[in-house]
mmCIF file of C-alpha atoms in Angstrom:
data_model
loop_
_atom_site.group_PDB
_atom_site.id
_atom_site.type_symbol
_atom_site.label_atom_id
_atom_site.label_comp_id
_atom_site.label_asym_id
_atom_site.label_seq_id
_atom_site.Cartn_x
_atom_site.Cartn_y
_atom_site.Cartn_z
ATOM 1 C CA MET A 30 -21.668 -3.956 -13.544
ATOM 2 C CA VAL A 31 -18.481 -1.862 -13.326
ATOM 3 C CA GLY A 32 -15.611 -2.711 -15.637
ATOM 4 C CA THR A 33 -17.175 -4.341 -18.685
ATOM 5 C CA ALA A 34 -14.336 -3.396 -21.033
ATOM 6 C CA ALA A 35 -11.886 -5.974 -19.700
ATOM 7 C CA GLU A 36 -11.429 -7.607 -23.083
ATOM 8 C CA THR A 37 -9.985 -4.419 -24.588
ATOM 9 C CA THR A 38 -7.243 -3.903 -22.001
ATOM 10 C CA GLY A 39 -5.749 -7.360 -21.633
ATOM 11 C CA LEU A 40 -7.421 -7.679 -18.243
ATOM 12 C CA ALA A 41 -8.511 -11.219 -17.433
ATOM 13 C CA GLU A 42 -10.977 -11.980 -14.651
ATOM 14 C CA LEU A 43 -9.701 -14.904 -12.564
ATOM 15 C CA SER A 44 -12.491 -15.126 -9.980
ATOM 16 C CA ALA A 45 -15.657 -13.387 -8.815
ATOM 17 C CA ASN A 46 -17.470 -13.896 -5.507
ATOM 18 C CA LYS A 47 -20.608 -12.131 -4.346
ATOM 19 C CA CYS A 48 -19.821 -10.414 -1.051
ATOM 20 C CA PHE A 49 -22.012 -8.101 1.105
ATOM 21 C CA GLY A 50 -24.063 -7.249 -1.964
ATOM 22 C CA GLY A 51 -20.952 -6.356 -3.982
ATOM 23 C CA TRP A 52 -18.251 -8.385 -5.714
ATOM 24 C CA GLN A 53 -14.856 -9.600 -4.591
ATOM 25 C CA LYS A 54 -12.897 -10.117 -7.815
ATOM 26 C CA ARG A 55 -9.391 -11.051 -8.890
ATOM 27 C CA TYR A 56 -7.763 -10.056 -12.178
ATOM 28 C CA SER A 57 -4.551 -10.629 -14.075
ATOM 29 C CA HIS A 58 -2.921 -8.353 -16.631
ATOM 30 C CA LYS A 59 0.376 -7.866 -18.389
ATOM 31 C CA SER A 60 2.445 -5.175 -16.706
ATOM 32 C CA ASN A 61 4.692 -3.175 -19.015
ATOM 33 C CA VAL A 62 6.377 -1.576 -16.013
ATOM 34 C CA LEU A 63 7.231 -4.849 -14.240
ATOM 35 C CA LYS A 64 7.659 -6.874 -17.451
ATOM 36 C CA CYS A 65 5.557 -9.779 -16.204
ATOM 37 C CA ASP A 66 1.987 -10.886 -15.656
ATOM 38 C CA MET A 67 0.492 -9.413 -12.485
ATOM 39 C CA GLN A 68 -2.549 -10.159 -10.373
ATOM 40 C CA PHE A 69 -4.608 -7.785 -8.282
ATOM 41 C CA SER A 70 -7.846 -8.040 -6.323
ATOM 42 C CA VAL A 71 -10.708 -5.587 -6.037
ATOM 43 C CA PHE A 72 -13.841 -5.309 -3.966
ATOM 44 C CA ILE A 73 -16.616 -3.532 -5.849
ATOM 45 C CA PRO A 74 -19.345 -2.335 -3.458
ATOM 46 C CA PRO A 75 -23.048 -2.533 -4.317
ATOM 47 C CA ILE A 76 -23.810 0.053 -6.986
ATOM 48 C CA SER A 77 -27.179 1.759 -7.359
ATOM 49 C CA ASP A 78 -26.100 4.161 -10.107
ATOM 50 C CA PRO A 79 -23.810 2.567 -12.743
ATOM 51 C CA ASN A 80 -22.699 6.033 -13.868
ATOM 52 C CA GLU A 81 -21.539 7.072 -10.412
ATOM 53 C CA LYS A 82 -17.779 7.289 -9.862
ATOM 54 C CA LEU A 83 -16.670 5.218 -6.886
ATOM 55 C CA PRO A 84 -14.294 6.387 -4.172
ATOM 56 C CA ALA A 85 -11.317 4.001 -4.145
ATOM 57 C CA LEU A 86 -8.827 2.857 -1.512
ATOM 58 C CA TYR A 87 -5.525 1.197 -2.474
ATOM 59 C CA TRP A 88 -4.273 -1.342 0.070
ATOM 60 C CA LEU A 89 -0.560 -2.260 0.058
ATOM 61 C CA SER A 90 0.330 -5.503 1.826
ATOM 62 C CA GLY A 91 3.480 -6.492 3.681
ATOM 63 C CA LEU A 92 6.331 -8.969 3.362
ATOM 64 C CA THR A 93 5.444 -12.439 2.001
ATOM 65 C CA CYS A 94 1.891 -11.353 1.103
ATOM 66 C CA THR A 95 0.085 -11.380 -2.232
ATOM 67 C CA ASP A 96 -3.011 -9.491 -3.369
ATOM 68 C CA GLU A 97 -5.178 -12.090 -1.619
ATOM 69 C CA ASN A 98 -4.094 -11.735 2.039
ATOM 70 C CA PHE A 99 -6.045 -8.575 2.781
ATOM 71 C CA SER A 100 -9.186 -9.670 0.942
ATOM 72 C CA ALA A 101 -9.313 -12.971 2.849
ATOM 73 C CA LYS A 102 -8.178 -11.930 6.333
ATOM 74 C CA ALA A 103 -8.962 -8.281 7.072
ATOM 75 C CA GLY A 104 -12.759 -8.424 6.993
ATOM 76 C CA ALA A 105 -12.900 -5.062 5.221
ATOM 77 C CA GLN A 106 -15.669 -5.782 2.716
ATOM 78 C CA ARG A 107 -18.634 -5.331 5.059
ATOM 79 C CA VAL A 108 -17.758 -1.743 5.934
ATOM 80 C CA ALA A 109 -16.518 -0.969 2.414
ATOM 81 C CA ALA A 110 -19.924 -2.118 1.109
ATOM 82 C CA GLU A 111 -21.725 0.104 3.631
ATOM 83 C CA LEU A 112 -19.584 3.128 2.736
ATOM 84 C CA GLY A 113 -19.589 2.459 -1.012
ATOM 85 C CA ILE A 114 -15.796 2.296 -1.223
ATOM 86 C CA MET A 115 -13.951 0.248 -3.837
ATOM 87 C CA LEU A 116 -10.910 -1.622 -2.479
ATOM 88 C CA ILE A 117 -7.922 -2.187 -4.763
ATOM 89 C CA MET A 118 -5.344 -4.730 -3.581
ATOM 90 C CA PRO A 119 -2.182 -5.149 -5.690
ATOM 91 C CA ASP A 120 0.522 -7.775 -5.251
ATOM 92 C CA THR A 121 3.717 -7.000 -3.334
ATOM 93 C CA SER A 122 6.269 -7.709 -6.071
ATOM 94 C CA PRO A 123 6.630 -8.814 -9.681
ATOM 95 C CA ARG A 124 6.038 -12.554 -10.187
ATOM 96 C CA GLY A 125 7.163 -15.301 -12.558
ATOM 97 C CA ASP A 126 9.898 -17.863 -13.154
ATOM 98 C CA HIS A 127 12.014 -15.229 -14.922
ATOM 99 C CA ILE A 128 11.822 -12.745 -12.016
ATOM 100 C CA PRO A 129 14.959 -12.519 -9.811
ATOM 101 C CA ASP A 130 14.611 -13.724 -6.231
ATOM 102 C CA ALA A 131 16.931 -13.656 -3.226
ATOM 103 C CA ALA A 132 19.721 -16.215 -3.565
ATOM 104 C CA ASP A 133 18.941 -17.572 -0.092
ATOM 105 C CA ALA A 134 15.155 -17.448 -0.671
ATOM 106 C CA ALA A 135 14.902 -14.848 2.107
ATOM 107 C CA TYR A 136 11.406 -13.648 2.932
ATOM 108 C CA ASP A 137 12.515 -10.000 3.128
ATOM 109 C CA LEU A 138 14.109 -9.664 -0.311
ATOM 110 C CA GLY A 139 12.957 -10.609 -3.811
ATOM 111 C CA LEU A 140 9.601 -12.237 -4.506
ATOM 112 C CA GLY A 141 6.945 -10.960 -2.124
ATOM 113 C CA ALA A 142 9.260 -8.175 -0.943
ATOM 114 C CA GLY A 143 9.256 -5.427 -3.573
ATOM 115 C CA PHE A 144 9.300 -2.638 -0.946
ATOM 116 C CA TYR A 145 7.405 -0.324 -3.334
ATOM 117 C CA VAL A 146 10.614 1.182 -4.753
ATOM 118 C CA ASN A 147 12.021 1.548 -8.277
ATOM 119 C CA ALA A 148 15.116 -0.658 -8.152
ATOM 120 C CA THR A 149 18.267 0.651 -9.817
ATOM 121 C CA GLN A 150 20.659 -2.240 -9.151
ATOM 122 C CA GLU A 151 21.300 -5.583 -10.841
ATOM 123 C CA PRO A 152 19.603 -8.031 -11.004
ATOM 124 C CA TRP A 153 16.538 -6.186 -9.762
ATOM 125 C CA HIS A 154 16.136 -3.056 -11.879
ATOM 126 C CA ASN A 155 14.592 -4.683 -14.943
ATOM 127 C CA HIS A 156 11.494 -5.882 -13.052
ATOM 128 C CA TYR A 157 11.340 -4.388 -9.544
ATOM 129 C CA GLN A 158 9.702 -1.064 -10.394
ATOM 130 C CA MET A 159 6.927 -1.333 -7.837
ATOM 131 C CA TYR A 160 6.749 2.400 -7.123
ATOM 132 C CA ASP A 161 5.857 3.208 -10.736
ATOM 133 C CA TYR A 162 3.472 0.251 -10.870
ATOM 134 C CA ILE A 163 1.497 1.465 -7.830
ATOM 135 C CA VAL A 164 1.643 5.196 -8.580
ATOM 136 C CA GLU A 165 1.216 5.164 -12.359
ATOM 137 C CA GLU A 166 0.486 1.919 -14.197
ATOM 138 C CA LEU A 167 -2.119 0.296 -11.964
ATOM 139 C CA PRO A 168 -4.125 3.522 -11.339
ATOM 140 C CA ALA A 169 -4.176 4.190 -15.082
ATOM 141 C CA LEU A 170 -5.551 0.696 -15.664
ATOM 142 C CA ILE A 171 -8.111 1.080 -12.877
ATOM 143 C CA LYS A 172 -9.317 4.421 -14.249
ATOM 144 C CA LYS A 173 -9.633 2.940 -17.731
ATOM 145 C CA GLU A 174 -11.453 -0.148 -16.539
ATOM 146 C CA PHE A 175 -13.586 1.119 -13.645
ATOM 147 C CA ARG A 176 -15.488 4.291 -12.858
ATOM 148 C CA VAL A 177 -13.505 5.739 -9.935
ATOM 149 C CA LYS A 178 -13.000 9.214 -8.547
ATOM 150 C CA GLU A 179 -9.882 11.135 -9.491
ATOM 151 C CA LYS A 180 -8.232 11.141 -6.059
ATOM 152 C CA ALA A 181 -7.869 7.888 -4.108
ATOM 153 C CA ALA A 182 -6.968 6.947 -0.552
ATOM 154 C CA ILE A 183 -4.038 4.667 0.235
ATOM 155 C CA ALA A 184 -3.267 2.393 3.191
ATOM 156 C CA GLY A 185 -1.019 -0.514 4.064
ATOM 157 C CA HIS A 186 0.569 -2.804 6.625
ATOM 158 C CA SER A 187 4.244 -3.146 7.608
ATOM 159 C CA MET A 188 6.207 -3.014 4.314
ATOM 160 C CA GLY A 189 2.919 -1.923 2.755
ATOM 161 C CA GLY A 190 2.541 0.765 5.398
ATOM 162 C CA HIS A 191 5.976 2.001 4.346
ATOM 163 C CA GLY A 192 4.785 1.999 0.729
ATOM 164 C CA ALA A 193 1.529 3.795 1.488
ATOM 165 C CA LEU A 194 3.226 6.528 3.532
ATOM 166 C CA THR A 195 6.085 7.206 1.132
ATOM 167 C CA ILE A 196 3.816 7.179 -1.913
ATOM 168 C CA ALA A 197 1.261 9.484 -0.275
ATOM 169 C CA LEU A 198 3.887 11.907 1.033
ATOM 170 C CA SER A 199 5.421 12.185 -2.442
ATOM 171 C CA ASN A 200 2.110 12.401 -4.326
ATOM 172 C CA MET A 201 -0.240 14.464 -2.170
ATOM 173 C CA LYS A 202 -2.191 15.673 -5.208
ATOM 174 C CA GLN A 203 -3.069 12.070 -6.076
ATOM 175 C CA TYR A 204 -4.270 10.881 -2.643
ATOM 176 C CA CYS A 205 -6.784 12.448 -0.285
ATOM 177 C CA SER A 206 -5.728 10.460 2.830
ATOM 178 C CA VAL A 207 -3.244 7.835 4.018
ATOM 179 C CA SER A 208 -3.215 5.291 6.828
ATOM 180 C CA ALA A 209 -0.972 2.484 8.001
ATOM 181 C CA PHE A 210 -0.770 -0.443 10.389
ATOM 182 C CA ALA A 211 2.626 -1.067 12.024
ATOM 183 C CA PRO A 212 4.544 0.635 9.216
ATOM 184 C CA ILE A 213 8.269 0.576 8.508
ATOM 185 C CA VAL A 214 8.697 4.349 8.779
ATOM 186 C CA ASN A 215 12.485 4.777 8.760
ATOM 187 C CA PRO A 216 13.810 1.990 6.492
ATOM 188 C CA SER A 217 17.189 3.721 6.235
ATOM 189 C CA ASP A 218 17.669 2.894 9.918
ATOM 190 C CA CYS A 219 16.289 -0.633 10.356
ATOM 191 C CA GLN A 220 17.430 -4.089 9.218
ATOM 192 C CA TRP A 221 14.549 -4.783 6.841
ATOM 193 C CA GLY A 222 14.956 -1.483 5.048
ATOM 194 C CA GLN A 223 18.753 -1.453 4.949
ATOM 195 C CA LYS A 224 18.861 -4.945 3.435
ATOM 196 C CA ALA A 225 16.248 -4.103 0.791
ATOM 197 C CA PHE A 226 17.658 -0.674 -0.049
ATOM 198 C CA ASN A 227 21.263 -1.851 -0.332
ATOM 199 C CA ASN A 228 20.140 -4.507 -2.805
ATOM 200 C CA TYR A 229 17.533 -2.540 -4.766
ATOM 201 C CA LEU A 230 19.021 0.975 -4.638
ATOM 202 C CA GLY A 231 22.743 0.551 -3.937
ATOM 203 C CA GLU A 232 24.994 1.783 -1.156
ATOM 204 C CA ASN A 233 24.510 5.545 -1.655
ATOM 205 C CA GLN A 234 22.084 6.404 1.127
ATOM 206 C CA LYS A 235 21.107 9.691 -0.544
ATOM 207 C CA ASP A 236 19.257 7.502 -3.038
ATOM 208 C CA TRP A 237 17.249 6.002 -0.172
ATOM 209 C CA GLU A 238 15.693 9.266 0.969
ATOM 210 C CA ALA A 239 12.884 9.207 -1.606
ATOM 211 C CA TYR A 240 11.606 5.988 0.003
ATOM 212 C CA ASP A 241 11.922 6.891 3.694
ATOM 213 C CA SER A 242 8.775 8.437 5.192
ATOM 214 C CA CYS A 243 10.644 10.141 8.056
ATOM 215 C CA MET A 244 12.902 11.903 5.568
ATOM 216 C CA LEU A 245 10.014 12.702 3.226
ATOM 217 C CA MET A 246 7.968 14.191 6.045
ATOM 218 C CA ARG A 247 10.869 16.454 7.005
ATOM 219 C CA GLN A 248 11.367 17.469 3.372
ATOM 220 C CA GLN A 249 7.680 18.376 2.981
ATOM 221 C CA GLY A 250 7.720 20.415 6.189
ATOM 222 C CA LYS A 251 5.118 23.195 6.080
ATOM 223 C CA PHE A 252 3.665 21.810 2.834
ATOM 224 C CA LEU A 253 2.292 18.719 4.595
ATOM 225 C CA HIS A 254 -1.475 18.610 4.294
ATOM 226 C CA ILE A 255 -2.583 15.002 3.737
ATOM 227 C CA PRO A 256 -4.655 13.487 6.592
ATOM 228 C CA MET A 257 -2.801 10.551 8.195
ATOM 229 C CA LEU A 258 -3.763 7.777 10.626
ATOM 230 C CA VAL A 259 -1.297 5.177 11.999
ATOM 231 C CA ASP A 260 -2.063 2.245 14.318
ATOM 232 C CA GLN A 261 0.597 0.229 16.153
ATOM 233 C CA GLY A 262 0.313 -2.837 18.378
ATOM 234 C CA LEU A 263 2.465 -2.636 21.497
ATOM 235 C CA ASP A 264 3.003 -6.420 21.570
ATOM 236 C CA ASP A 265 4.302 -6.392 17.981
ATOM 237 C CA ASN A 266 7.580 -8.375 17.889
ATOM 238 C CA PHE A 267 8.956 -5.927 15.312
ATOM 239 C CA PHE A 268 7.913 -2.694 17.037
ATOM 240 C CA HIS A 269 11.343 -2.087 18.579
ATOM 241 C CA THR A 270 13.603 -4.317 16.450
ATOM 242 C CA GLN A 271 12.503 -2.676 13.168
ATOM 243 C CA LYS A 272 11.741 0.751 14.712
ATOM 244 C CA LEU A 273 8.134 0.783 13.538
ATOM 245 C CA THR A 274 5.829 3.830 13.747
ATOM 246 C CA LYS A 275 7.474 5.771 16.609
ATOM 247 C CA PRO A 276 10.192 7.590 14.587
ATOM 248 C CA LEU A 277 7.546 9.023 12.268
ATOM 249 C CA GLU A 278 5.430 10.225 15.174
ATOM 250 C CA GLU A 279 8.490 12.009 16.547
ATOM 251 C CA VAL A 280 9.016 13.814 13.230
ATOM 252 C CA ALA A 281 5.311 14.746 13.081
ATOM 253 C CA LEU A 282 5.477 16.197 16.604
ATOM 254 C CA GLU A 283 8.652 18.080 15.723
ATOM 255 C CA LEU A 284 6.929 19.636 12.694
ATOM 256 C CA GLY A 285 3.586 20.218 14.398
ATOM 257 C CA TYR A 286 1.891 17.985 11.826
ATOM 258 C CA GLU A 287 -1.467 16.780 13.126
ATOM 259 C CA ALA A 288 -1.244 13.135 12.103
ATOM 260 C CA GLU A 289 -2.985 10.661 14.420
ATOM 261 C CA PHE A 290 -0.887 7.881 15.986
ATOM 262 C CA ARG A 291 -2.604 5.236 18.106
ATOM 263 C CA TYR A 292 -0.976 2.512 20.211
ATOM 264 C CA HIS A 293 -2.790 -0.629 21.325
ATOM 265 C CA ALA A 294 -1.758 -2.847 24.227
ATOM 266 C CA GLY A 295 -1.757 -6.584 23.559
ATOM 267 C CA TYR A 296 -1.929 -6.393 19.750
ATOM 268 C CA ASP A 297 0.776 -7.923 17.558
ATOM 269 C CA HIS A 298 1.845 -7.657 13.887
ATOM 270 C CA SER A 299 -0.738 -10.065 12.491
ATOM 271 C CA TYR A 300 -3.924 -9.731 10.464
ATOM 272 C CA PHE A 301 -5.867 -10.175 13.704
ATOM 273 C CA PHE A 302 -4.587 -6.688 14.581
ATOM 274 C CA ILE A 303 -5.597 -5.331 11.165
ATOM 275 C CA ALA A 304 -9.050 -6.926 11.356
ATOM 276 C CA SER A 305 -9.584 -5.340 14.788
ATOM 277 C CA PHE A 306 -9.135 -1.769 13.537
ATOM 278 C CA ILE A 307 -9.778 -1.821 9.788
ATOM 279 C CA GLU A 308 -13.288 -0.409 10.237
ATOM 280 C CA SER A 309 -11.971 2.786 11.808
ATOM 281 C CA HIS A 310 -9.457 3.159 8.966
ATOM 282 C CA LEU A 311 -12.158 2.784 6.330
ATOM 283 C CA ARG A 312 -14.355 5.335 8.080
ATOM 284 C CA PHE A 313 -11.362 7.691 8.359
ATOM 285 C CA HIS A 314 -10.753 7.443 4.619
ATOM 286 C CA ALA A 315 -14.462 7.750 3.811
ATOM 287 C CA GLU A 316 -14.528 11.199 5.443
ATOM 288 C CA HIS A 317 -12.016 12.415 2.866
ATOM 289 C CA LEU A 318 -12.970 10.303 -0.141
ATOM 290 C CA LEU A 319 -16.615 11.301 0.003
ATOM 291 C CA LYS A 320 -15.811 15.022 -0.003
ATOM 292 C CA GLN A 321 -14.797 14.833 -3.666
#
């Protein structure tokens, strides 16, 4: 079994379910970065050689989700088991009674809506450091606890697609590939992003640029080299209102960056859309993960 040293790291196993010959598990741990207890889920594929390092894919979920949405709804485990890929599914924000939430209990700010940024503003900055949690703390814990390859893949949906793209574009040495479903690609210029960034980062829009994939792609310019796949449903209610996907494709075309953007008639923003195309995303990532 992978990860037998849980007792030494403060990692507590909450559940374990046999799945396609592997294990779907859920853990909790104390996060020093977020200053709270956090949960995350993993799928560990069937392992023939316990000394083999597994290729790993981080999945970042969207608004209102937890670490459990993807594991229960996407149907990713069958293909991940076939390909031998470990899936790592963190939560979308810090959690706990002491964690600040939106005053109006809005779904797009506060709990469940961390936006994968390091907040600088009150009352958020003490706990909402999701960027550092995803990029530094959680990978360090995973590498200590599980046998995984050095470079990972990263993917996500909606707010999580925003997180996956911005994190990958800023850390290309850490990730071998990135993909997204219906991502928020230009949060500086849509309602969801502007609300979150004003609250978490303040009114100075220069401070937003580090978390805007359109701006990051332009900044990287000729240094862009990470393989990228993006899927978008054309019947997604948020496609036009939140300016999903298309602005990033326009920047990629402007730069001559060979990212792949696919548009699908009839598909919406739901997990039914993700479940329909998750296999192709896993196979896309496998091409790059298995080269290591």
